[in-house]
Short mmCIF file of C-alpha atoms in Angstrom, two decimals:
data_model
loop_
_atom_site.label_atom_id
_atom_site.label_comp_id
_atom_site.label_asym_id
_atom_site.label_seq_id
_atom_site.Cartn_x
_atom_site.Cartn_y
_atom_site.Cartn_z
CA MET A 1 -24.30 40.06 -176.13
CA PRO A 2 -27.32 37.82 -175.30
CA SER A 3 -28.42 35.46 -178.04
CA THR A 4 -31.90 37.06 -178.27
CA THR A 5 -30.39 40.52 -178.72
CA ARG A 6 -27.97 39.18 -181.33
CA ALA A 7 -30.85 37.50 -183.17
CA ARG A 8 -32.88 40.71 -183.19
CA LEU A 9 -29.87 42.69 -184.41
CA GLY A 10 -29.32 40.18 -187.20
CA TYR A 11 -32.99 40.40 -188.15
CA PHE A 12 -32.89 44.18 -188.47
CA VAL A 13 -29.60 44.04 -190.41
CA ASN A 14 -31.15 41.58 -192.88
CA LEU A 15 -34.28 43.75 -193.08
CA LEU A 16 -32.53 47.10 -193.57
CA GLY A 17 -29.52 45.80 -195.54
CA PRO A 18 -31.28 45.71 -198.94
CA PHE A 19 -32.74 49.19 -198.36
CA LEU A 20 -29.31 50.59 -197.47
CA GLY A 21 -27.95 48.88 -200.60
CA LEU A 22 -30.60 50.64 -202.68
CA LEU A 23 -29.68 54.01 -201.16
CA PHE A 24 -26.00 53.30 -201.87
CA VAL A 25 -26.65 52.51 -205.54
CA ILE A 26 -28.82 55.63 -205.96
CA THR A 27 -26.09 57.73 -204.32
CA ILE A 28 -23.40 56.36 -206.64
CA PHE A 29 -25.38 57.34 -209.75
CA SER A 30 -26.24 60.74 -208.24
CA LEU A 31 -22.65 61.88 -207.67
CA GLN A 32 -22.27 63.44 -211.12
CA SER A 33 -24.39 66.55 -211.46
CA GLU A 34 -25.01 65.94 -215.18
CA VAL A 35 -26.38 62.46 -214.51
CA ARG A 36 -28.23 63.52 -211.35
CA ARG A 37 -30.36 66.05 -213.24
CA GLY A 38 -31.88 63.28 -215.37
CA PHE A 39 -31.59 60.40 -212.92
CA LEU A 40 -33.55 61.84 -209.98
CA THR A 41 -36.47 63.23 -211.95
CA GLY A 42 -40.04 62.01 -211.44
CA GLY A 43 -40.22 60.79 -215.02
CA ASN A 44 -37.09 58.66 -214.66
CA LEU A 45 -38.28 57.24 -211.34
CA LYS A 46 -41.50 56.24 -213.09
CA ILE A 47 -39.43 54.46 -215.75
CA ILE A 48 -37.46 52.65 -213.04
CA PHE A 49 -40.65 51.43 -211.34
CA THR A 50 -42.03 50.35 -214.71
CA GLN A 51 -38.84 48.46 -215.52
CA THR A 52 -38.93 46.79 -212.09
CA VAL A 53 -42.31 45.09 -212.37
CA ILE A 54 -41.24 42.15 -214.56
CA VAL A 55 -38.41 41.11 -212.24
CA ALA A 56 -40.48 41.97 -209.16
CA SER A 57 -43.44 39.81 -210.21
CA CYS A 58 -41.19 36.80 -210.84
CA ALA A 59 -39.32 37.52 -207.59
CA LEU A 60 -42.53 37.08 -205.58
CA GLY A 61 -42.69 33.43 -206.60
CA MET A 62 -38.92 32.95 -206.58
CA THR A 63 -38.80 34.13 -202.96
CA MET A 64 -41.17 31.36 -201.92
CA ILE A 65 -39.21 28.82 -203.95
CA ILE A 66 -35.79 29.83 -202.61
CA VAL A 67 -37.04 30.08 -199.02
CA SER A 68 -38.36 26.52 -199.40
CA GLY A 69 -34.92 25.38 -200.56
CA GLY A 70 -35.63 25.20 -204.30
CA ILE A 71 -34.75 27.12 -207.45
CA ASP A 72 -36.45 27.91 -210.76
CA LEU A 73 -34.40 28.52 -213.90
CA SER A 74 -37.38 28.51 -216.27
CA VAL A 75 -38.97 31.89 -215.43
CA GLY A 76 -37.49 33.81 -218.38
CA SER A 77 -38.62 31.23 -220.91
CA VAL A 78 -42.10 31.00 -219.35
CA VAL A 79 -42.45 34.79 -219.53
CA ALA A 80 -41.63 34.60 -223.25
CA LEU A 81 -44.04 31.70 -223.79
CA THR A 82 -46.96 33.38 -222.02
CA SER A 83 -46.42 36.61 -223.96
CA VAL A 84 -46.50 34.65 -227.23
CA VAL A 85 -49.63 32.75 -226.17
CA GLY A 86 -51.38 36.02 -225.32
CA ALA A 87 -50.33 37.71 -228.55
CA LYS A 88 -51.45 34.72 -230.64
CA LEU A 89 -54.88 34.77 -228.99
CA LEU A 90 -55.25 38.53 -229.50
CA GLU A 91 -54.08 38.12 -233.10
CA LEU A 92 -57.17 36.00 -233.81
CA GLN A 93 -59.30 39.15 -233.65
CA SER A 94 -57.57 40.60 -236.71
CA ARG A 95 -58.25 37.58 -238.89
CA THR A 96 -61.05 37.26 -241.44
CA PRO A 97 -63.53 36.36 -240.11
CA PRO A 98 -62.37 37.62 -236.69
CA VAL A 99 -62.37 35.31 -233.69
CA LEU A 100 -63.66 37.45 -230.84
CA ILE A 101 -62.18 36.69 -227.44
CA SER A 102 -62.21 38.87 -224.36
CA PRO A 103 -58.79 40.41 -223.61
CA TRP A 104 -59.29 39.62 -219.93
CA LEU A 105 -59.97 35.98 -220.78
CA VAL A 106 -56.69 36.09 -222.69
CA ALA A 107 -54.99 37.36 -219.52
CA VAL A 108 -56.50 34.49 -217.51
CA ILE A 109 -55.33 31.95 -220.10
CA MET A 110 -51.81 33.39 -220.05
CA ILE A 111 -51.61 33.15 -216.28
CA GLY A 112 -53.16 29.67 -216.44
CA VAL A 113 -50.47 28.46 -218.86
CA ALA A 114 -47.72 29.69 -216.56
CA ALA A 115 -49.46 28.21 -213.52
CA PHE A 116 -49.67 24.83 -215.28
CA ILE A 117 -45.95 24.93 -216.03
CA GLY A 118 -45.28 25.78 -212.38
CA PHE A 119 -47.52 22.87 -211.36
CA ALA A 120 -45.57 20.54 -213.70
CA ASN A 121 -42.28 21.71 -212.17
CA GLY A 122 -43.57 21.15 -208.66
CA ALA A 123 -45.07 17.76 -209.47
CA LEU A 124 -41.84 16.49 -210.98
CA ILE A 125 -39.74 17.86 -208.12
CA ALA A 126 -42.03 16.68 -205.31
CA GLY A 127 -43.47 13.54 -206.87
CA PHE A 128 -40.24 12.05 -208.22
CA ARG A 129 -37.86 13.87 -205.84
CA LEU A 130 -35.87 15.28 -208.72
CA LEU A 131 -33.46 18.17 -208.29
CA PRO A 132 -35.16 21.55 -208.88
CA PHE A 133 -32.10 22.73 -210.82
CA ILE A 134 -32.39 19.90 -213.35
CA VAL A 135 -36.19 19.99 -213.68
CA THR A 136 -36.42 23.74 -214.21
CA LEU A 137 -33.38 23.75 -216.50
CA GLY A 138 -35.19 21.26 -218.71
CA MET A 139 -38.40 23.28 -218.51
CA MET A 140 -36.44 26.37 -219.55
CA GLY A 141 -35.61 24.71 -222.86
CA ILE A 142 -39.11 23.28 -223.32
CA ALA A 143 -40.84 26.63 -222.71
CA ARG A 144 -38.43 28.61 -224.91
CA GLY A 145 -38.68 26.08 -227.73
CA THR A 146 -42.47 26.03 -227.52
CA ALA A 147 -42.57 29.84 -227.63
CA LYS A 148 -40.43 29.90 -230.78
CA TRP A 149 -42.54 27.16 -232.37
CA LEU A 150 -45.82 28.94 -231.68
CA ALA A 151 -44.44 32.26 -232.93
CA ASP A 152 -42.71 30.69 -235.92
CA ASN A 153 -39.46 32.28 -234.71
CA GLN A 154 -40.75 35.83 -235.12
CA ALA A 155 -42.54 38.49 -233.13
CA VAL A 156 -46.33 38.14 -232.97
CA ASN A 157 -48.15 41.43 -233.57
CA TYR A 158 -51.70 42.18 -232.49
CA ASP A 159 -54.07 45.14 -232.20
CA GLU A 160 -52.18 47.93 -230.43
CA LYS A 161 -55.50 49.27 -229.08
CA SER A 162 -56.00 46.21 -226.88
CA PRO A 163 -56.93 47.24 -223.31
CA LEU A 164 -54.20 44.91 -222.04
CA ASN A 165 -51.63 47.40 -223.35
CA ASN A 166 -52.96 49.97 -220.88
CA LEU A 167 -51.50 47.97 -218.01
CA MET A 168 -48.03 49.37 -218.73
CA ALA A 169 -48.99 52.63 -220.45
CA LEU A 170 -46.85 55.61 -219.41
CA GLU A 171 -49.22 58.54 -219.04
CA GLU A 172 -47.63 61.93 -218.31
CA PRO A 173 -44.11 60.51 -218.80
CA TYR A 174 -42.36 63.53 -217.27
CA SER A 175 -43.96 63.18 -213.82
CA PHE A 176 -43.85 60.36 -211.27
CA LEU A 177 -47.62 60.06 -210.99
CA PRO A 178 -49.76 58.48 -212.22
CA LEU A 179 -47.96 55.15 -212.19
CA PRO A 180 -49.07 52.48 -214.70
CA PRO A 181 -51.73 50.05 -213.39
CA GLY A 182 -49.21 47.22 -213.68
CA VAL A 183 -47.02 48.82 -211.02
CA TRP A 184 -49.95 49.02 -208.59
CA MET A 185 -50.78 45.39 -209.39
CA ILE A 186 -47.31 44.27 -208.31
CA ILE A 187 -47.36 46.44 -205.18
CA THR A 188 -50.71 44.89 -204.17
CA MET A 189 -49.49 41.37 -204.93
CA ALA A 190 -46.31 42.00 -202.93
CA VAL A 191 -48.26 43.18 -199.87
CA ILE A 192 -50.60 40.16 -200.01
CA THR A 193 -47.74 37.70 -200.56
CA GLY A 194 -45.73 39.25 -197.73
CA LEU A 195 -48.68 38.83 -195.36
CA VAL A 196 -49.16 35.22 -196.49
CA MET A 197 -45.48 34.43 -195.95
CA LYS A 198 -45.42 35.96 -192.48
CA HIS A 199 -48.85 35.37 -190.97
CA THR A 200 -50.28 32.13 -192.38
CA VAL A 201 -49.73 28.43 -191.79
CA PHE A 202 -48.76 28.03 -195.44
CA GLY A 203 -46.04 30.66 -194.98
CA ARG A 204 -44.69 28.87 -191.93
CA TYR A 205 -44.65 25.62 -193.90
CA ILE A 206 -42.51 27.28 -196.58
CA PHE A 207 -39.90 28.35 -194.02
CA ALA A 208 -40.06 24.98 -192.26
CA ILE A 209 -39.37 23.05 -195.47
CA GLY A 210 -36.46 25.32 -196.36
CA SER A 211 -34.95 25.13 -192.87
CA ASN A 212 -35.12 21.34 -192.56
CA GLU A 213 -37.32 19.31 -194.87
CA ALA A 214 -36.98 16.08 -192.91
CA THR A 215 -37.98 17.77 -189.66
CA ALA A 216 -40.89 19.51 -191.38
CA ARG A 217 -42.14 16.14 -192.64
CA LEU A 218 -41.89 14.64 -189.14
CA CYS A 219 -43.87 17.60 -187.78
CA GLY A 220 -46.77 16.78 -190.06
CA VAL A 221 -46.11 19.17 -192.95
CA ARG A 222 -47.34 17.69 -196.22
CA VAL A 223 -44.11 18.50 -198.00
CA PRO A 224 -44.96 17.23 -201.53
CA VAL A 225 -48.32 19.04 -201.62
CA THR A 226 -46.77 22.23 -200.26
CA LYS A 227 -43.98 22.15 -202.85
CA VAL A 228 -46.44 21.68 -205.70
CA LEU A 229 -48.48 24.61 -204.40
CA ILE A 230 -45.36 26.79 -204.08
CA TYR A 231 -44.29 26.18 -207.69
CA THR A 232 -47.86 26.60 -208.95
CA LEU A 233 -48.23 29.96 -207.19
CA SER A 234 -44.85 30.97 -208.55
CA GLY A 235 -46.17 30.12 -212.01
CA VAL A 236 -49.08 32.50 -211.43
CA PHE A 237 -46.65 35.32 -210.65
CA VAL A 238 -44.57 34.47 -213.73
CA GLY A 239 -47.76 34.52 -215.81
CA VAL A 240 -48.51 38.01 -214.54
CA ALA A 241 -44.96 38.99 -215.52
CA GLY A 242 -45.58 37.61 -219.02
CA LEU A 243 -48.80 39.61 -219.25
CA LEU A 244 -47.01 42.82 -218.23
CA GLN A 245 -44.13 42.04 -220.61
CA MET A 246 -46.55 41.71 -223.52
CA SER A 247 -48.33 44.90 -222.45
CA ARG A 248 -45.06 46.80 -222.24
CA LEU A 249 -43.79 45.74 -225.68
CA ALA A 250 -47.25 45.51 -227.34
CA VAL A 251 -45.98 42.37 -229.05
CA GLY A 252 -45.42 38.69 -228.28
CA ASP A 253 -41.70 38.01 -228.67
CA PRO A 254 -40.30 34.48 -228.14
CA THR A 255 -36.78 35.89 -227.67
CA VAL A 256 -37.50 38.22 -224.73
CA ALA A 257 -36.50 37.67 -221.09
CA VAL A 258 -33.33 35.71 -221.90
CA GLY A 259 -31.39 35.58 -218.64
CA LEU A 260 -34.31 37.04 -216.67
CA GLU A 261 -34.02 34.20 -214.16
CA LEU A 262 -30.54 35.46 -213.18
CA ASP A 263 -31.87 38.94 -212.45
CA VAL A 264 -34.72 37.44 -210.43
CA ILE A 265 -32.48 35.14 -208.39
CA ALA A 266 -30.04 38.00 -207.82
CA ALA A 267 -32.88 40.27 -206.66
CA VAL A 268 -34.07 37.67 -204.15
CA VAL A 269 -30.58 36.97 -202.80
CA ILE A 270 -29.70 40.68 -202.64
CA GLY A 271 -32.94 41.07 -200.71
CA GLY A 272 -31.64 38.80 -197.96
CA ALA A 273 -32.80 35.32 -198.97
CA SER A 274 -30.45 32.38 -198.56
CA LEU A 275 -29.87 29.93 -201.38
CA ASN A 276 -29.78 27.21 -198.71
CA GLY A 277 -33.41 27.96 -197.85
CA GLY A 278 -35.22 28.97 -194.70
CA VAL A 279 -34.47 32.72 -194.94
CA GLY A 280 -36.02 35.50 -197.02
CA THR A 281 -38.63 38.26 -197.13
CA ILE A 282 -40.89 39.66 -199.81
CA PHE A 283 -39.93 43.21 -198.82
CA GLY A 284 -36.25 42.42 -199.31
CA SER A 285 -36.87 40.81 -202.70
CA MET A 286 -38.82 43.86 -203.91
CA ILE A 287 -35.95 46.12 -202.85
CA GLY A 288 -33.56 43.75 -204.61
CA ALA A 289 -35.63 44.03 -207.79
CA LEU A 290 -35.48 47.83 -207.49
CA ILE A 291 -31.70 47.65 -207.10
CA MET A 292 -31.41 45.67 -210.33
CA ALA A 293 -33.61 48.19 -212.17
CA VAL A 294 -31.67 51.16 -210.76
CA LEU A 295 -28.39 49.56 -211.82
CA ARG A 296 -29.58 49.17 -215.40
CA ASN A 297 -31.19 52.60 -215.56
CA GLY A 298 -28.22 54.32 -213.97
CA SER A 299 -25.83 52.57 -216.34
CA ASN A 300 -27.86 53.88 -219.28
CA GLN A 301 -27.80 57.38 -217.79
CA MET A 302 -24.01 57.12 -217.49
CA GLY A 303 -23.79 56.07 -221.13
CA TRP A 304 -22.24 52.70 -220.38
CA SER A 305 -22.45 50.01 -223.05
CA THR A 306 -24.65 46.94 -222.78
CA SER A 307 -21.58 44.77 -222.29
CA ALA A 308 -20.48 46.92 -219.34
CA GLN A 309 -23.95 46.61 -217.82
CA GLU A 310 -23.83 42.83 -218.14
CA ILE A 311 -20.45 42.78 -216.40
CA ILE A 312 -21.82 44.93 -213.57
CA ILE A 313 -24.89 42.71 -213.13
CA GLY A 314 -22.62 39.64 -213.10
CA ILE A 315 -20.45 41.19 -210.40
CA VAL A 316 -23.55 42.02 -208.36
CA ILE A 317 -24.76 38.42 -208.60
CA VAL A 318 -21.39 37.08 -207.41
CA LEU A 319 -21.32 39.62 -204.56
CA ALA A 320 -24.87 38.68 -203.57
CA VAL A 321 -23.95 35.00 -203.35
CA GLY A 322 -20.79 35.91 -201.41
CA ILE A 323 -22.82 37.96 -198.92
CA ASP A 324 -25.21 35.03 -198.57
CA LYS A 325 -22.29 32.75 -197.67
CA LEU A 326 -21.03 35.26 -195.09
CA ARG A 327 -24.50 35.41 -193.52
CA GLN A 328 -24.57 31.62 -193.30
CA LYS A 329 -21.17 31.50 -191.57
CA LYS A 330 -22.22 34.12 -189.02
CA ALA A 331 -25.48 32.27 -188.41
CA SER A 332 -23.62 29.03 -187.76
#
């Protein structure tokens, strides 16, 4: 088989593989007629899409990071921190005298906080050439500790009538449409990010750095600046996830999103990205995020315990890494 034909075949396998995996998972949970009646309804599909958006938003940034050869372990803690920051700002309106602040300004501040943390990660990694694993592991503790300090180790309540809560509101819960605005936000962001990754110079720089950083530097790519920008943009996506998390729970909780980074990394790897960098697509990562949501939703429909679900997710993560290794061997 000619090398070009083999390359094209490999491309389509990587592109369709996550989608086939999603169909396989849906089929498994649809085998039992009792489960199928509740699992394949429009209302349950709406719940699945709603549950996907947090992981999917973080996966947009994580895809860029992993394709560039990095990693970010702080996303779960940053989601918790941004949700607490937003809830604390909205809480000011219920004080006497009230401190009036626009909810949309609150949203901008939340995203700005996450973007700053992403910038700090990128600056430390690119400026001091520190390992992304170590930097983001440290940031994970800093962000989680800050969230607990700001919230005084308890959930932060605010006015439930805030318009920000409408982002994840489930209208007509027994039908698929209309989807919450937050779902459409993520779909739009995914389309734009996919186009940026595939059709812009910045996107090509991301793949070049992940494929061979030294070669990319010799070709004129400003590697440090690009890395800082990648982590900053990822912070923006994590900030959006924190906004949607707060909207979904209608509370700022410093204990939420523990282990979220594992789900996000698993979604990106299941979607065809390589942990060695240089390979990955936004489409695949979104399908990977859907797979993770379907696994959790289907497990609940089957009546499996939380511990069983955690075991299943752990197995999926190990399998995803194993598949990634097999892809690397075939590529070499």
